[in-house]
Amino acid sequence: MSSFPLRVFSGIKPSGDLHLGNYLGAIKRFVPLQKTHACIYCVVDLHAITVWQDPADLKRATYEVAAAYLAAGVDPKSHIIFNQSQVIEHSELAWIFNCVARMGWMQRMTQFKDKAGKNSQNVSLGLFAYPSLMAADILLYKSTHVPVGEDQKQHLELTRDIAQKFNNDFATSIKDNAYDADFFPLSEPVITGPATKVLSLRDGTKKMSKSEASSMATIYMLDDADAIAKKIKKAKSDPEPLPSETDGLKDRPEAANLVGIYASLADMSQQQVLDQFGGKGFGTFKPALAELAVESLSPIASEMRRYLAEPDIIEEILKDGANRAGDIAKNTMREVRNIVGFVG
Ligand code: AMP
Ligand code: TRP
């Protein structure tokens, strides 16, 4: 196996408002990786339009995701922040991967099944092909690590299958062109920490998501302190005190969720949280969690608002990022075109 330089890629769709699940499951975890890896963080607008986006909302949400990356502490100079549609090679590689991936693989994707529901004949073709575009995002940069929430695990397995099939199908051409036999890496998912699946605050069977009907179920990154505290205090819980061991959280999804959120915000393990709060009821735990959440999220929200007031700065950052991402992408596509046998 040849060794690839350590490179992180991840993306968030500019659709709807960013929430605590996006922050704890993804954005917060992007930041420390900058110490050890070259990181590329993308606003995946091509993915967003797989379901209808009002153009004005798409723009607003694109600025919002970029502002969240910046406010959370991603450094756009040492690393890269850009929006996907500015680097056309994403679409180009996605098409080639559409011809590598098999129908059967795509039909197994649970996220498509969940999103399409009973409506599967009437959703866009793009929604079905979505995971192939995601594989292109990752492999265009030969990324080795992909930090995401748990819901993306299956898409990353598919990305590895596509990489492997491309490497195998084109093995002779890869060799003839004198490229490494492992042309694309088998990228590793990075799904770690206590909050890789943040649940709805109103329903412990559902994940927190942009499409949740009740706004009390979701903490948005731009919520003010009062809204955050209110939502946590009203969050669904149960009448038992918190256990002192993590085993005791097993059949208590709402309690486990709140403990996980606390742990992630405080950079603690769930056990450390229980060492502190085991035996205490939600009457004690929720106010402590609300205080922690306000303390951690408010400065990020104000920093986001500061960036959102200066869209020109965001545009410049995205343009510069797209130029630097584009250099890497063009290089990969030159190789891919040779390998596939395109003339010119
Ligand atoms: P999306 O909003 O679907 O573009 O998701 C962007 C990132 O946030 C992905 O890495 C998701 O896995 C992550 N994510 C979304 N919702 C949650 C959640 N409820 N808990 C943890 N991670 C999440
Ligand atoms: N599919 C991801 C989501 O819905 C977003 C995404 C698109 C992504 N391309 C990616 C995540 C590449 C990681 C790497 O959350």
mmCIF file with all atom_site columns, N, CA and C in Angstrom, residues 114-149:
data_model
loop_
_atom_site.group_PDB
_atom_site.id
_atom_site.type_symbol
_atom_site.label_atom_id
_atom_site.label_alt_id
_atom_site.label_comp_id
_atom_site.label_asym_id
_atom_site.label_entity_id
_atom_site.label_seq_id
_atom_site.pdbx_PDB_ins_code
_atom_site.Cartn_x
_atom_site.Cartn_y
_atom_site.Cartn_z
_atom_site.occupancy
_atom_site.B_iso_or_equiv
_atom_site.pdbx_formal_charge
_atom_site.auth_seq_id
_atom_site.auth_comp_id
_atom_site.auth_asym_id
_atom_site.auth_atom_id
_atom_site.pdbx_PDB_model_num
ATOM 1   N N  . ASP A 1 114 ? -34.293 6.968  3.240   1.00 0.00 ? 114 ASP A N  1
ATOM 2   C CA . ASP A 1 114 ? -34.968 7.803  4.237   1.00 0.00 ? 114 ASP A CA 1
ATOM 3   C C  . ASP A 1 114 ? -35.468 9.104  3.628   1.00 0.00 ? 114 ASP A C  1
ATOM 4   N N  . LYS A 1 115 ? -34.599 9.727  2.813   1.00 0.00 ? 115 LYS A N  1
ATOM 5   C CA . LYS A 1 115 ? -34.971 11.043 2.281   1.00 0.00 ? 115 LYS A CA 1
ATOM 6   C C  . LYS A 1 115 ? -36.035 10.933 1.207   1.00 0.00 ? 115 LYS A C  1
ATOM 7   N N  . ALA A 1 116 ? -35.938 9.902  0.382   1.00 0.00 ? 116 ALA A N  1
ATOM 8   C CA . ALA A 1 116 ? -36.896 9.755  -0.711  1.00 0.00 ? 116 ALA A CA 1
ATOM 9   C C  . ALA A 1 116 ? -38.224 9.248  -0.158  1.00 0.00 ? 116 ALA A C  1
ATOM 10  N N  . GLY A 1 117 ? -38.163 8.372  0.825   1.00 0.00 ? 117 GLY A N  1
ATOM 11  C CA . GLY A 1 117 ? -39.378 7.822  1.429   1.00 0.00 ? 117 GLY A CA 1
ATOM 12  C C  . GLY A 1 117 ? -40.270 7.194  0.369   1.00 0.00 ? 117 GLY A C  1
ATOM 13  N N  . LYS A 1 118 ? -41.553 7.471  0.487   1.00 0.00 ? 118 LYS A N  1
ATOM 14  C CA . LYS A 1 118 ? -42.532 6.900  -0.468  1.00 0.00 ? 118 LYS A CA 1
ATOM 15  C C  . LYS A 1 118 ? -42.492 7.639  -1.798  1.00 0.00 ? 118 LYS A C  1
ATOM 16  N N  . ASN A 1 119 ? -41.696 8.706  -1.798  1.00 0.00 ? 119 ASN A N  1
ATOM 17  C CA . ASN A 1 119 ? -41.702 9.613  -2.945  1.00 0.00 ? 119 ASN A CA 1
ATOM 18  C C  . ASN A 1 119 ? -40.608 9.285  -3.964  1.00 0.00 ? 119 ASN A C  1
ATOM 19  N N  . SER A 1 120 ? -40.078 8.048  -3.917  1.00 0.00 ? 120 SER A N  1
ATOM 20  C CA . SER A 1 120 ? -38.818 7.768  -4.621  1.00 0.00 ? 120 SER A CA 1
ATOM 21  C C  . SER A 1 120 ? -38.875 8.017  -6.131  1.00 0.00 ? 120 SER A C  1
ATOM 22  N N  . GLN A 1 121 ? -40.068 8.003  -6.725  1.00 0.00 ? 121 GLN A N  1
ATOM 23  C CA . GLN A 1 121 ? -40.142 8.239  -8.174  1.00 0.00 ? 121 GLN A CA 1
ATOM 24  C C  . GLN A 1 121 ? -40.103 9.723  -8.509  1.00 0.00 ? 121 GLN A C  1
ATOM 25  N N  . ASN A 1 122 ? -40.236 10.535 -7.495  1.00 0.00 ? 122 ASN A N  1
ATOM 26  C CA . ASN A 1 122 ? -40.409 11.957 -7.762  1.00 0.00 ? 122 ASN A CA 1
ATOM 27  C C  . ASN A 1 122 ? -39.280 12.809 -7.185  1.00 0.00 ? 122 ASN A C  1
ATOM 28  N N  . VAL A 1 123 ? -38.244 12.172 -6.621  1.00 0.00 ? 123 VAL A N  1
ATOM 29  C CA . VAL A 1 123 ? -37.102 12.958 -6.147  1.00 0.00 ? 123 VAL A CA 1
ATOM 30  C C  . VAL A 1 123 ? -36.128 13.131 -7.308  1.00 0.00 ? 123 VAL A C  1
ATOM 31  N N  . SER A 1 124 ? -35.144 14.031 -7.133  1.00 0.00 ? 124 SER A N  1
ATOM 32  C CA . SER A 1 124 ? -34.240 14.300 -8.252  1.00 0.00 ? 124 SER A CA 1
ATOM 33  C C  . SER A 1 124 ? -33.284 13.128 -8.466  1.00 0.00 ? 124 SER A C  1
ATOM 34  N N  . LEU A 1 125 ? -32.825 13.016 -9.709  1.00 0.00 ? 125 LEU A N  1
ATOM 35  C CA . LEU A 1 125 ? -31.802 12.024 -10.036 1.00 0.00 ? 125 LEU A CA 1
ATOM 36  C C  . LEU A 1 125 ? -30.533 12.329 -9.234  1.00 0.00 ? 125 LEU A C  1
ATOM 37  N N  . GLY A 1 126 ? -30.288 13.622 -9.010  1.00 0.00 ? 126 GLY A N  1
ATOM 38  C CA . GLY A 1 126 ? -29.129 14.041 -8.223  1.00 0.00 ? 126 GLY A CA 1
ATOM 39  C C  . GLY A 1 126 ? -29.138 13.476 -6.815  1.00 0.00 ? 126 GLY A C  1
ATOM 40  N N  . LEU A 1 127 ? -30.319 13.372 -6.209  1.00 0.00 ? 127 LEU A N  1
ATOM 41  C CA . LEU A 1 127 ? -30.386 12.844 -4.842  1.00 0.00 ? 127 LEU A CA 1
ATOM 42  C C  . LEU A 1 127 ? -29.927 11.381 -4.816  1.00 0.00 ? 127 LEU A C  1
ATOM 43  N N  . PHE A 1 128 ? -30.251 10.652 -5.862  1.00 0.00 ? 128 PHE A N  1
ATOM 44  C CA . PHE A 1 128 ? -29.837 9.248  -5.934  1.00 0.00 ? 128 PHE A CA 1
ATOM 45  C C  . PHE A 1 128 ? -28.318 9.135  -6.147  1.00 0.00 ? 128 PHE A C  1
ATOM 46  N N  . ALA A 1 129 ? -27.781 10.030 -6.988  1.00 0.00 ? 129 ALA A N  1
ATOM 47  C CA . ALA A 1 129 ? -26.354 9.982  -7.332  1.00 0.00 ? 129 ALA A CA 1
ATOM 48  C C  . ALA A 1 129 ? -25.473 10.680 -6.281  1.00 0.00 ? 129 ALA A C  1
ATOM 49  N N  . TYR A 1 130 ? -26.083 11.307 -5.324  1.00 0.00 ? 130 TYR A N  1
ATOM 50  C CA . TYR A 1 130 ? -25.415 12.105 -4.292  1.00 0.00 ? 130 TYR A CA 1
ATOM 51  C C  . TYR A 1 130 ? -24.149 11.452 -3.722  1.00 0.00 ? 130 TYR A C  1
ATOM 52  N N  . PRO A 1 131 ? -24.199 10.165 -3.312  1.00 0.00 ? 131 PRO A N  1
ATOM 53  C CA . PRO A 1 131 ? -22.993 9.581  -2.702  1.00 0.00 ? 131 PRO A CA 1
ATOM 54  C C  . PRO A 1 131 ? -21.809 9.468  -3.661  1.00 0.00 ? 131 PRO A C  1
ATOM 55  N N  . SER A 1 132 ? -22.100 9.440  -4.949  1.00 0.00 ? 132 SER A N  1
ATOM 56  C CA . SER A 1 132 ? -21.023 9.363  -5.915  1.00 0.00 ? 132 SER A CA 1
ATOM 57  C C  . SER A 1 132 ? -20.308 10.727 -6.015  1.00 0.00 ? 132 SER A C  1
ATOM 58  N N  . LEU A 1 133 ? -21.074 11.805 -5.900  1.00 0.00 ? 133 LEU A N  1
ATOM 59  C CA . LEU A 1 133 ? -20.486 13.151 -5.828  1.00 0.00 ? 133 LEU A CA 1
ATOM 60  C C  . LEU A 1 133 ? -19.672 13.298 -4.539  1.00 0.00 ? 133 LEU A C  1
ATOM 61  N N  . MET A 1 134 ? -20.168 12.713 -3.460  1.00 0.00 ? 134 MET A N  1
ATOM 62  C CA . MET A 1 134 ? -19.437 12.807 -2.184  1.00 0.00 ? 134 MET A CA 1
ATOM 63  C C  . MET A 1 134 ? -18.098 12.065 -2.292  1.00 0.00 ? 134 MET A C  1
ATOM 64  N N  . ALA A 1 135 ? -18.108 10.923 -2.960  1.00 0.00 ? 135 ALA A N  1
ATOM 65  C CA . ALA A 1 135 ? -16.850 10.188 -3.172  1.00 0.00 ? 135 ALA A CA 1
ATOM 66  C C  . ALA A 1 135 ? -15.886 11.037 -3.998  1.00 0.00 ? 135 ALA A C  1
ATOM 67  N N  . ALA A 1 136 ? -16.430 11.741 -4.993  1.00 0.00 ? 136 ALA A N  1
ATOM 68  C CA . ALA A 1 136 ? -15.592 12.614 -5.822  1.00 0.00 ? 136 ALA A CA 1
ATOM 69  C C  . ALA A 1 136 ? -14.977 13.736 -4.983  1.00 0.00 ? 136 ALA A C  1
ATOM 70  N N  . ASP A 1 137 ? -15.773 14.325 -4.088  1.00 0.00 ? 137 ASP A N  1
ATOM 71  C CA . ASP A 1 137 ? -15.256 15.393 -3.209  1.00 0.00 ? 137 ASP A CA 1
ATOM 72  C C  . ASP A 1 137 ? -14.001 14.910 -2.481  1.00 0.00 ? 137 ASP A C  1
ATOM 73  N N  . ILE A 1 138 ? -14.131 13.732 -1.927  1.00 0.00 ? 138 ILE A N  1
ATOM 74  C CA . ILE A 1 138 ? -13.082 13.200 -1.051  1.00 0.00 ? 138 ILE A CA 1
ATOM 75  C C  . ILE A 1 138 ? -11.856 12.771 -1.859  1.00 0.00 ? 138 ILE A C  1
ATOM 76  N N  . LEU A 1 139 ? -12.124 12.084 -2.972  1.00 0.00 ? 139 LEU A N  1
ATOM 77  C CA . LEU A 1 139 ? -11.001 11.462 -3.703  1.00 0.00 ? 139 LEU A CA 1
ATOM 78  C C  . LEU A 1 139 ? -10.300 12.425 -4.652  1.00 0.00 ? 139 LEU A C  1
ATOM 79  N N  . LEU A 1 140 ? -10.982 13.497 -5.016  1.00 0.00 ? 140 LEU A N  1
ATOM 80  C CA . LEU A 1 140 ? -10.349 14.525 -5.851  1.00 0.00 ? 140 LEU A CA 1
ATOM 81  C C  . LEU A 1 140 ? -9.071  15.039 -5.181  1.00 0.00 ? 140 LEU A C  1
ATOM 82  N N  . TYR A 1 141 ? -9.072  15.024 -3.860  1.00 0.00 ? 141 TYR A N  1
ATOM 83  C CA . TYR A 1 141 ? -7.904  15.508 -3.109  1.00 0.00 ? 141 TYR A CA 1
ATOM 84  C C  . TYR A 1 141 ? -7.118  14.351 -2.505  1.00 0.00 ? 141 TYR A C  1
ATOM 85  N N  . LYS A 1 142 ? -7.443  13.126 -2.921  1.00 0.00 ? 142 LYS A N  1
ATOM 86  C CA . LYS A 1 142 ? -6.812  11.915 -2.364  1.00 0.00 ? 142 LYS A CA 1
ATOM 87  C C  . LYS A 1 142 ? -6.785  12.002 -0.834  1.00 0.00 ? 142 LYS A C  1
ATOM 88  N N  . SER A 1 143 ? -7.920  12.376 -0.280  1.00 0.00 ? 143 SER A N  1
ATOM 89  C CA . SER A 1 143 ? -8.007  12.607 1.166   1.00 0.00 ? 143 SER A CA 1
ATOM 90  C C  . SER A 1 143 ? -7.894  11.301 1.928   1.00 0.00 ? 143 SER A C  1
ATOM 91  N N  . THR A 1 144 ? -7.165  11.357 3.026   1.00 0.00 ? 144 THR A N  1
ATOM 92  C CA . THR A 1 144 ? -6.963  10.129 3.816   1.00 0.00 ? 144 THR A CA 1
ATOM 93  C C  . THR A 1 144 ? -7.951  10.029 4.969   1.00 0.00 ? 144 THR A C  1
ATOM 94  N N  . HIS A 1 145 ? -8.444  11.173 5.465   1.00 0.00 ? 145 HIS A N  1
ATOM 95  C CA . HIS A 1 145 ? -9.326  11.154 6.634   1.00 0.00 ? 145 HIS A CA 1
ATOM 96  C C  . HIS A 1 145 ? -10.533 12.072 6.436   1.00 0.00 ? 145 HIS A C  1
ATOM 97  N N  . VAL A 1 146 ? -11.695 11.587 6.876   1.00 0.00 ? 146 VAL A N  1
ATOM 98  C CA . VAL A 1 146 ? -12.932 12.334 6.665   1.00 0.00 ? 146 VAL A CA 1
ATOM 99  C C  . VAL A 1 146 ? -13.736 12.397 7.974   1.00 0.00 ? 146 VAL A C  1
ATOM 100 N N  . PRO A 1 147 ? -13.658 13.540 8.659   1.00 0.00 ? 147 PRO A N  1
ATOM 101 C CA . PRO A 1 147 ? -14.445 13.677 9.900   1.00 0.00 ? 147 PRO A CA 1
ATOM 102 C C  . PRO A 1 147 ? -15.908 13.982 9.594   1.00 0.00 ? 147 PRO A C  1
ATOM 103 N N  . VAL A 1 148 ? -16.795 13.142 10.082  1.00 0.00 ? 148 VAL A N  1
ATOM 104 C CA . VAL A 1 148 ? -18.237 13.302 9.845   1.00 0.00 ? 148 VAL A CA 1
ATOM 105 C C  . VAL A 1 148 ? -19.003 12.759 11.039  1.00 0.00 ? 148 VAL A C  1
ATOM 106 N N  . GLY A 1 149 ? -20.312 13.010 11.061  1.00 0.00 ? 149 GLY A N  1
ATOM 107 C CA . GLY A 1 149 ? -21.195 12.377 12.026  1.00 0.00 ? 149 GLY A CA 1
ATOM 108 C C  . GLY A 1 149 ? -21.511 10.948 11.587  1.00 0.00 ? 149 GLY A C  1
#
